[in-house]
PDB file of C-alpha atoms in Angstrom:
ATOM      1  CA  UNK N   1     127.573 101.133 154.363  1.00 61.00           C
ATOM      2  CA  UNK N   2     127.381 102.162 150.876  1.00 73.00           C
ATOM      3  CA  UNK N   3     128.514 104.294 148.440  1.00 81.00           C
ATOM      4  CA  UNK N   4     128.570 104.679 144.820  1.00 88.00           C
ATOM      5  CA  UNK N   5     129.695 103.030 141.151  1.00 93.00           C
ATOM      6  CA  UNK N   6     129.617 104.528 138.007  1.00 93.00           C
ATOM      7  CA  UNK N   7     129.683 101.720 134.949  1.00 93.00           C
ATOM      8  CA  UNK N   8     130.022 102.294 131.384  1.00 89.00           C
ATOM      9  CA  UNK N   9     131.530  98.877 129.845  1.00 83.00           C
ATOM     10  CA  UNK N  10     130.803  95.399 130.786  1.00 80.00           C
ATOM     11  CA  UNK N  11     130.064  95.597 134.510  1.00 88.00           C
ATOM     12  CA  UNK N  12     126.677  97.206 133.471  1.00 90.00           C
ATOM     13  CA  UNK N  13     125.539  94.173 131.992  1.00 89.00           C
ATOM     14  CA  UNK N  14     123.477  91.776 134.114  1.00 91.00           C
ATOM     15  CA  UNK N  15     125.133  88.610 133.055  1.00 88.00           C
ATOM     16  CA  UNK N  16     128.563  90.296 134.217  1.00 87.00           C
ATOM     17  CA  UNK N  17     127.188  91.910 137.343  1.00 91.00           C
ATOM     18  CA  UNK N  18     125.633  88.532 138.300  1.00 90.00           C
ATOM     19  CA  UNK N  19     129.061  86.668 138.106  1.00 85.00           C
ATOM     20  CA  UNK N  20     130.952  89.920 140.015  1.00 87.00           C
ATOM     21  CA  UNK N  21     128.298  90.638 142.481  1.00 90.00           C
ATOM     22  CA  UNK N  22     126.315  87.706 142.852  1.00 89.00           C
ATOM     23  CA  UNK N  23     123.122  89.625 141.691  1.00 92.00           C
ATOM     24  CA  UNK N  24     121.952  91.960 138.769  1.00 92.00           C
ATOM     25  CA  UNK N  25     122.489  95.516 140.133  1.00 93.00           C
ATOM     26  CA  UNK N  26     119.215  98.278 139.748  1.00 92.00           C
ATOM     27  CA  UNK N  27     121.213 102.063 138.563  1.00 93.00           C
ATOM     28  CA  UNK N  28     120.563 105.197 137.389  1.00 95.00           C
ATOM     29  CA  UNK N  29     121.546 107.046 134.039  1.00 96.00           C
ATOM     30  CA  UNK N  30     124.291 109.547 134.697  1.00 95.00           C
ATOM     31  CA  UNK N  31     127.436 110.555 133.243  1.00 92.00           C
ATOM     32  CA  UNK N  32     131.312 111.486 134.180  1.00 87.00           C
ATOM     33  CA  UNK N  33     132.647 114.497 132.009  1.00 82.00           C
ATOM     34  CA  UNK N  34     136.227 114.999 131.255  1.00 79.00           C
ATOM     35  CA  UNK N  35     136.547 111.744 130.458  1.00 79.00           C
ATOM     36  CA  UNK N  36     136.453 109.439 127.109  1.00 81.00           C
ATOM     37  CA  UNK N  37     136.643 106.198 126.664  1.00 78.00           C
ATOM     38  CA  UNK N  38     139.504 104.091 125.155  1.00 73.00           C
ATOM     39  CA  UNK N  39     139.483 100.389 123.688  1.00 68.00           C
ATOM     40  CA  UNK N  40     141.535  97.987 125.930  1.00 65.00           C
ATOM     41  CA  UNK N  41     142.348  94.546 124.887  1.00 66.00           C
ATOM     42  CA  UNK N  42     143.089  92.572 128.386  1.00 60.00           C
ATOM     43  CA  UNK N  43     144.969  88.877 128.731  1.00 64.00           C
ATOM     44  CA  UNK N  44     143.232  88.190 132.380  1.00 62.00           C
ATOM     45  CA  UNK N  45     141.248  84.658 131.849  1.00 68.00           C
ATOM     46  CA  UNK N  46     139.195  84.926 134.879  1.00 64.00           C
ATOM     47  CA  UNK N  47     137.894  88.878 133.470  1.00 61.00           C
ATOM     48  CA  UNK N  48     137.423  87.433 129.972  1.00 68.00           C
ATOM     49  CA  UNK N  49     135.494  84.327 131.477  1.00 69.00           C
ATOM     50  CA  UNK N  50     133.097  86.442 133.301  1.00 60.00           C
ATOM     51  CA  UNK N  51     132.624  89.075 130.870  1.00 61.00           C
ATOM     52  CA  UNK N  52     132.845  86.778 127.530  1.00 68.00           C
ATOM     53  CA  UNK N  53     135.080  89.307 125.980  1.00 65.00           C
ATOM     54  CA  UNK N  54     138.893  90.409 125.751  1.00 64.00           C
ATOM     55  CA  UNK N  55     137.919  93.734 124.642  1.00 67.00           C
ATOM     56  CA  UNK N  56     136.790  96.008 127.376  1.00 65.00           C
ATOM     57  CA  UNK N  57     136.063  99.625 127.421  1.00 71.00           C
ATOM     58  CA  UNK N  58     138.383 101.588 129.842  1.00 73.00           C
ATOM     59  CA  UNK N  59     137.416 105.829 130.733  1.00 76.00           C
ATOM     60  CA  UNK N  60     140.690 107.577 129.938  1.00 72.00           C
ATOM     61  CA  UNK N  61     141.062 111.616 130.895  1.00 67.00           C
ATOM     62  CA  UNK N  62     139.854 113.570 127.778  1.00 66.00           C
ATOM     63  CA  UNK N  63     139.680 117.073 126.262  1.00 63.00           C
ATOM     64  CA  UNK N  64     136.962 119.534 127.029  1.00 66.00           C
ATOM     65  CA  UNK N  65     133.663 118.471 125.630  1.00 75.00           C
ATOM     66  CA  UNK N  66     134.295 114.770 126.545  1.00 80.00           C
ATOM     67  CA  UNK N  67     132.160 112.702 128.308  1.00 86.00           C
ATOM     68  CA  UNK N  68     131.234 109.102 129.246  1.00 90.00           C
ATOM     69  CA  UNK N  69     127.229 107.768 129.696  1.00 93.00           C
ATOM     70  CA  UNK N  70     126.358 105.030 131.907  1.00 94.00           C
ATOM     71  CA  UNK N  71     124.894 104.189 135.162  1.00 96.00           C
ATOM     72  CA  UNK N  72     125.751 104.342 138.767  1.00 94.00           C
ATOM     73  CA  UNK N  73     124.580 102.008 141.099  1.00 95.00           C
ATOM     74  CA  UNK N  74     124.495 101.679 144.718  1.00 92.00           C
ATOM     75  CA  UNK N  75     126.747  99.168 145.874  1.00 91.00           C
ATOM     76  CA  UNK N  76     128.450  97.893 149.464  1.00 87.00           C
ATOM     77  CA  UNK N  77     132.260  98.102 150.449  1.00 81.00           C
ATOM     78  CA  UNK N  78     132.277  94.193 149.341  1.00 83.00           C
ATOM     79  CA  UNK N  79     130.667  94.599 146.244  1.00 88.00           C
ATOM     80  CA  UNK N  80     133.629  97.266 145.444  1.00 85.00           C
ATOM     81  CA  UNK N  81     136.213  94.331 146.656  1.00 84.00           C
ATOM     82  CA  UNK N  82     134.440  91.848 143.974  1.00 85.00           C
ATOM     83  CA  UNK N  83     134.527  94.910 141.733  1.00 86.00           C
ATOM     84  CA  UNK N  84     138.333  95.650 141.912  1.00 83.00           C
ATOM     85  CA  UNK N  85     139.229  91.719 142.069  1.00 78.00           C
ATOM     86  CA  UNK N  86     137.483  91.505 138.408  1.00 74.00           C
ATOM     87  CA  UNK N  87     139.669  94.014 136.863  1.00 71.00           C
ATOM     88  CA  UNK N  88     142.439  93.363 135.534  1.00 64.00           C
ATOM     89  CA  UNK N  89     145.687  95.246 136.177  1.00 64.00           C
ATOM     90  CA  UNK N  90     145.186  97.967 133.194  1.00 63.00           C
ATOM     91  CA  UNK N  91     142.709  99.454 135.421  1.00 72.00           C
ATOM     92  CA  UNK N  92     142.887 101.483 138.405  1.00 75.00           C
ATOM     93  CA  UNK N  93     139.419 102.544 140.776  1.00 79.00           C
ATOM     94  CA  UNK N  94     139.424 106.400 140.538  1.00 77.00           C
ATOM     95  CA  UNK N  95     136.431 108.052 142.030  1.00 76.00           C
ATOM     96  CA  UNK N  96     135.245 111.360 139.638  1.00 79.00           C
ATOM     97  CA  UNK N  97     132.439 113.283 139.997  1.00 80.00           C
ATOM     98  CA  UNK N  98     129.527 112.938 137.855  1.00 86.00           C
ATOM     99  CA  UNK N  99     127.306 115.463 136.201  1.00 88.00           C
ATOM    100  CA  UNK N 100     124.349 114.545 138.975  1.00 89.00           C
ATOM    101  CA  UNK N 101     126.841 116.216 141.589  1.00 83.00           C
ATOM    102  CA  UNK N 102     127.438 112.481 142.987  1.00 82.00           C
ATOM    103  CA  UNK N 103     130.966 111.608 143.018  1.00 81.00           C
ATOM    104  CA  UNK N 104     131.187 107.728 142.713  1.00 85.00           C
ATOM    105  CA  UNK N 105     134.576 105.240 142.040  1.00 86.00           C
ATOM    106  CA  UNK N 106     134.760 104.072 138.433  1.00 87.00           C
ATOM    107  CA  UNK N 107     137.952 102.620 136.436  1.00 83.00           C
ATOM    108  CA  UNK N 108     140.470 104.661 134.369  1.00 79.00           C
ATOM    109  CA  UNK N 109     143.507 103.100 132.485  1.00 69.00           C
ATOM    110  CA  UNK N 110     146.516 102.839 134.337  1.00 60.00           C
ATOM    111  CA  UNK N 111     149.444 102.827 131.171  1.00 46.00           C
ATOM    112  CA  UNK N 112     151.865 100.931 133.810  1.00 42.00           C
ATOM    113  CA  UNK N 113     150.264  98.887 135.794  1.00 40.00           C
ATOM    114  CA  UNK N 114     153.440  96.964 136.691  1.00 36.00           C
ATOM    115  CA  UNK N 115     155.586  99.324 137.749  1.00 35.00           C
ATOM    116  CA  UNK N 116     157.935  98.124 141.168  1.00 32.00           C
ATOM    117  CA  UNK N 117     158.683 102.179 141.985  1.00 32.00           C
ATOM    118  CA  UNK N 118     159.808 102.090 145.835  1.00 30.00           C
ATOM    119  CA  UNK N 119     157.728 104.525 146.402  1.00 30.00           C
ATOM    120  CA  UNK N 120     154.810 103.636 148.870  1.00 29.00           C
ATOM    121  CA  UNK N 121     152.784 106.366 147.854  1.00 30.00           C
ATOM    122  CA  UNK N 122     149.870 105.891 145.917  1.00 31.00           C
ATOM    123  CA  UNK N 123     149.832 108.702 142.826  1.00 31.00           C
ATOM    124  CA  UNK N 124     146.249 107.951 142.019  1.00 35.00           C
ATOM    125  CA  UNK N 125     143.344 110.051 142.357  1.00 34.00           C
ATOM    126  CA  UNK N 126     142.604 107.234 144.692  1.00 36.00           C
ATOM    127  CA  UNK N 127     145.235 107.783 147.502  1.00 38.00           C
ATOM    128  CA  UNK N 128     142.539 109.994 149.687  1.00 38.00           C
ATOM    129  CA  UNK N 129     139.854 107.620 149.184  1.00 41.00           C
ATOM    130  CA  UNK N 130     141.411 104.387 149.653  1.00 49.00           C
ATOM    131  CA  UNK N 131     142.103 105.278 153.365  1.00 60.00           C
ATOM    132  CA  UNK N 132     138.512 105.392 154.141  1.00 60.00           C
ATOM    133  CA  UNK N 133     137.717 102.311 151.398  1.00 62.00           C
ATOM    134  CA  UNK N 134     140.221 100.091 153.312  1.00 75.00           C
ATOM    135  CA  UNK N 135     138.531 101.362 156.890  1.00 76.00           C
ATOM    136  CA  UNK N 136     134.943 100.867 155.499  1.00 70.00           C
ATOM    137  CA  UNK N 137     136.351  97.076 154.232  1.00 75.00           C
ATOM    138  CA  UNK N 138     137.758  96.364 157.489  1.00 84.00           C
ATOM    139  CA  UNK N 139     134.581  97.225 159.931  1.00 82.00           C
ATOM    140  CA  UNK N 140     132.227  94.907 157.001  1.00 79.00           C
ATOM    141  CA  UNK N 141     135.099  91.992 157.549  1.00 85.00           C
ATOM    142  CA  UNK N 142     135.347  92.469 161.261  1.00 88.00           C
ATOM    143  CA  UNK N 143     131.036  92.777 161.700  1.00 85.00           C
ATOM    144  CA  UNK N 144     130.280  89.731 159.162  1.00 84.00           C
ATOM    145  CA  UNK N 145     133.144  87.914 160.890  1.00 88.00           C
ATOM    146  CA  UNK N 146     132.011  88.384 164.535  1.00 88.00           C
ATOM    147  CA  UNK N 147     128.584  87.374 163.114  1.00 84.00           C
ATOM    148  CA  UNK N 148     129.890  83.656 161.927  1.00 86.00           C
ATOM    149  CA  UNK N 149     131.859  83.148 164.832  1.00 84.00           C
ATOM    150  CA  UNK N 150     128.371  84.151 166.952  1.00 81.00           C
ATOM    151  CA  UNK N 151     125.726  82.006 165.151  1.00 80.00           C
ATOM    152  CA  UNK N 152     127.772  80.753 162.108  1.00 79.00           C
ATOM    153  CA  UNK N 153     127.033  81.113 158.168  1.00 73.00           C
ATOM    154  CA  UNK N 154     123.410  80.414 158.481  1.00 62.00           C
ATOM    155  CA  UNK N 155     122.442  84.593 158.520  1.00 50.00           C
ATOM    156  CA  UNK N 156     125.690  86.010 156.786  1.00 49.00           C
ATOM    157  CA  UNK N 157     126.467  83.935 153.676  1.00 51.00           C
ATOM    158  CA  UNK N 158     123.521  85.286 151.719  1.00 48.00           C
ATOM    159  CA  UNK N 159     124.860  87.617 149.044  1.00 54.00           C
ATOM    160  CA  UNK N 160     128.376  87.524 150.130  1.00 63.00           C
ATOM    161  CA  UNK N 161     131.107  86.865 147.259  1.00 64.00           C
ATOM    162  CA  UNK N 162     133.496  84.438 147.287  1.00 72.00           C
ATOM    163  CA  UNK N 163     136.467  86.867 147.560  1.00 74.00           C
ATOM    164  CA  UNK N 164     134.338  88.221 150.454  1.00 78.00           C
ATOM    165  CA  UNK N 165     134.243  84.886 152.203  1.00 83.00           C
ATOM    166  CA  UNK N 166     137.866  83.991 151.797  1.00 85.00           C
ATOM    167  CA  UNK N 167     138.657  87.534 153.952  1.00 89.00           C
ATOM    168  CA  UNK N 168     136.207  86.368 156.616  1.00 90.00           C
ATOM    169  CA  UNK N 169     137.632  82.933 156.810  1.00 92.00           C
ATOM    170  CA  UNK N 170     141.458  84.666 157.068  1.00 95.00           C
ATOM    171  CA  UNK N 171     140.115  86.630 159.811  1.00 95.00           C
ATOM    172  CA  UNK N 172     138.452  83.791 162.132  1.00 94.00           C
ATOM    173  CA  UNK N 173     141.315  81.040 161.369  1.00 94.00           C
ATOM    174  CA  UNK N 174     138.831  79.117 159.798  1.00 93.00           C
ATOM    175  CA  UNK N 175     140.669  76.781 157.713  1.00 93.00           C
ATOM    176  CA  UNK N 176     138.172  74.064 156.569  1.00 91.00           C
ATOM    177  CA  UNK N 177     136.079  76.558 155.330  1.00 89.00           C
ATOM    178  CA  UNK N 178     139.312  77.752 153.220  1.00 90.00           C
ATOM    179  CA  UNK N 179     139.482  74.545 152.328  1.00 91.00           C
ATOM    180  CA  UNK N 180     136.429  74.082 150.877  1.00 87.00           C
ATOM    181  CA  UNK N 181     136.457  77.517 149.327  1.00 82.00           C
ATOM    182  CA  UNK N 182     139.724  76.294 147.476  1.00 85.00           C
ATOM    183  CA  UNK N 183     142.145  78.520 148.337  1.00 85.00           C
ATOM    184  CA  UNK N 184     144.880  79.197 151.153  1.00 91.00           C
ATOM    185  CA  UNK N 185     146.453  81.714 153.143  1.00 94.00           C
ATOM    186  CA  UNK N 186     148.475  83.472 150.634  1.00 92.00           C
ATOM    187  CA  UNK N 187     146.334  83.376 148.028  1.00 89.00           C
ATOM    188  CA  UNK N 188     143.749  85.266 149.523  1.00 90.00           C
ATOM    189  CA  UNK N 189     146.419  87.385 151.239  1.00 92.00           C
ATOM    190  CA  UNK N 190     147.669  88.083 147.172  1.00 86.00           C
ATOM    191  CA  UNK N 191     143.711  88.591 145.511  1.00 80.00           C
ATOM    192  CA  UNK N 192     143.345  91.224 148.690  1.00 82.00           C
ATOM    193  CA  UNK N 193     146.807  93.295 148.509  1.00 82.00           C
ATOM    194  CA  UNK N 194     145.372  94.750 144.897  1.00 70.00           C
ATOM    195  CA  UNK N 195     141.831  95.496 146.845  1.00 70.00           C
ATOM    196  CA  UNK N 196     143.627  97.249 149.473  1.00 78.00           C
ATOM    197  CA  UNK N 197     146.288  99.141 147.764  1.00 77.00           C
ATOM    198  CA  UNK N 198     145.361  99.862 144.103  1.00 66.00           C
ATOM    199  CA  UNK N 199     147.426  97.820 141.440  1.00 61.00           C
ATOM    200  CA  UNK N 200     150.766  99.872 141.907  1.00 68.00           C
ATOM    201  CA  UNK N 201     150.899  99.284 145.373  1.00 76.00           C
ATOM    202  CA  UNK N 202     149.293  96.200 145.543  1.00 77.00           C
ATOM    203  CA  UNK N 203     151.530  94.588 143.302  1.00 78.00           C
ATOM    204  CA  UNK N 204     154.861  95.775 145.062  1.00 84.00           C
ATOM    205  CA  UNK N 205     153.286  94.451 147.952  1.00 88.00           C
ATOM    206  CA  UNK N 206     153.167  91.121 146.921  1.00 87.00           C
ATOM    207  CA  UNK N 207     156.737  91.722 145.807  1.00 91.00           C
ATOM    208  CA  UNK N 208     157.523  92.479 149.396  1.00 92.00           C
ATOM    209  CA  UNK N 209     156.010  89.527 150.722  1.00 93.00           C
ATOM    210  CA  UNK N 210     152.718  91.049 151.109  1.00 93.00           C
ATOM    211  CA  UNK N 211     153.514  93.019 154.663  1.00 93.00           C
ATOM    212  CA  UNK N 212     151.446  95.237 154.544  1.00 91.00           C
ATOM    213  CA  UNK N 213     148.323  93.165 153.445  1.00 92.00           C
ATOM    214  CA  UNK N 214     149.364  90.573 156.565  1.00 93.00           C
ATOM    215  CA  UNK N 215     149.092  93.496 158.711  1.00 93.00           C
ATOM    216  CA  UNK N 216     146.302  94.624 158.039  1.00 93.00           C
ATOM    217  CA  UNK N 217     144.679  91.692 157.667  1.00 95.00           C
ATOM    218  CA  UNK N 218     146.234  91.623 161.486  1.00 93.00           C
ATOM    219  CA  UNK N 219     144.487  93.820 162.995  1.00 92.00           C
ATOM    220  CA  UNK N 220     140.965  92.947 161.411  1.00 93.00           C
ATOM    221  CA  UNK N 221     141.557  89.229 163.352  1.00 94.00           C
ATOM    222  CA  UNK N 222     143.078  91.479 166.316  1.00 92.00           C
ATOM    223  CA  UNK N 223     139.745  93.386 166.459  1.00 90.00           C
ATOM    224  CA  UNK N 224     137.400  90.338 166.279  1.00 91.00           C
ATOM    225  CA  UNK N 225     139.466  88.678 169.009  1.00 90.00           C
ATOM    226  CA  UNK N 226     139.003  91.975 171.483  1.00 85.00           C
ATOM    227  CA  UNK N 227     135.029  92.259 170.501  1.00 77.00           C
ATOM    228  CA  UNK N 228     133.152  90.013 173.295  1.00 57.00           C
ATOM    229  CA  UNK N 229     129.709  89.217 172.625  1.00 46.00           C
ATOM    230  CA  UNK N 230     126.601  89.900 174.881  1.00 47.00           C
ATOM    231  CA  UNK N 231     126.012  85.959 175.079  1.00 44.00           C
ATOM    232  CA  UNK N 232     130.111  85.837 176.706  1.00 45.00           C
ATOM    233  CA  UNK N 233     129.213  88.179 179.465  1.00 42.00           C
ATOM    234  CA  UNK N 234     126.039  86.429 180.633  1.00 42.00           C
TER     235      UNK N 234
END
């Protein structure tokens, strides 16, 4: 499935969309009103590597007359995991609607992006739309994963990220390929918990030993396990 991104910093650069997304991305010209934009100076190495810049542009909720220009592009529910993994924590995915009528995600500043509250509720614009971003991320894990375990990487690697990858390899088990990928259970268990729960929750997941993202994660192996195959009933 897809949906829609709105960009008006780095990510609508080619160069940055090609080392997010694997690919240059093809928008249109639209706009989010309401909203200006704010100069944020970020200390994340991996977002300053891929964008060649510390200073990034972040939309912050303005007065009347405001407004932001950019594009917004068609994208998948694994493009938006890339997406979120390459911002840093001053960001949170907020989804707006644009002066087209579209409403499509984009990313606002989030002044306290490390805040432990013990409340599990998200107080984003977000909370709504998360729900049915983390169900639309769990049926593109559990499909590409029952797809490897069918007839392997051969038809499913094409265009998938890395970050993408590392979730399909969780789900099946598959530790060699983790291996070769780099990475191990928890770490992909950690990148995930802020793709699944926004940065405030995200992070005081990881505080709690990342329960939430394990169970989740859970039943996404617990559905691929219950899915047969037409070749295992022959």
């Amino acid at each position: 499935m897809t949906c829609q991104l709105f960009a008006y910093g780095e990510l609508r650069r080619p160069a940055v969309q090609a080392a997010v997304f694997g690919r240059a991305l093809t928008g249109t010209p639209d706009c989010v009103v309401g909203y200006e934009l704010l100069e944020v100076t970020v200390t994340d190495q991996v977002v300053i590597e891929r964008s060649g810049t510390h200073t990034h542009l972040s939309a912050v909720l303005g007065g009347a007359g405001s407004r932001i220009d950019g594009f917004v592009y068609d994208v998948t529910d694994a493009d938006l995991a890339d997406s979120d993994a390459f911002r840093p924590d001053e960001y949170s995915r907020v989804a707006v609607p644009l002066e087209s009528g579209v409403t499509a995600w984009t990313y606002a500043f989030n002044p306290t992006p490390t805040s432990t509250s013990a409340d599990p509720v998200l107080t984003s614009p977000t909370d709504p739309g998360l729900d049915d971003h983390r169900h639309r991320l769990r049926n593109a894990i559990v499909n590409c994963a029952l797809g490897v375990r069918n007839i392997g990487w051969s038809a499913d690697s094409h265009g998938h990220s890395r970050h993408f990858i590392a979730a399909v390899a969780l789900v099946l088990d598959d530790t060699d390929l983790q291996n070769d990928l780099n990475v191990t259970r928890r770490s992909i268990l950690t990148a995930w918990s802020v793709t699944l729960w926004g940065t405030r929750r995200g992070r005081q997941d990881q505080t709690d030993e990342l329960i939430l993202t394990r169970a989740w994660f859970e039943r996404c192996s617990a559905s691929v396990a219950d899915s047969v195959s037409p070749s295992n009933t022959q």
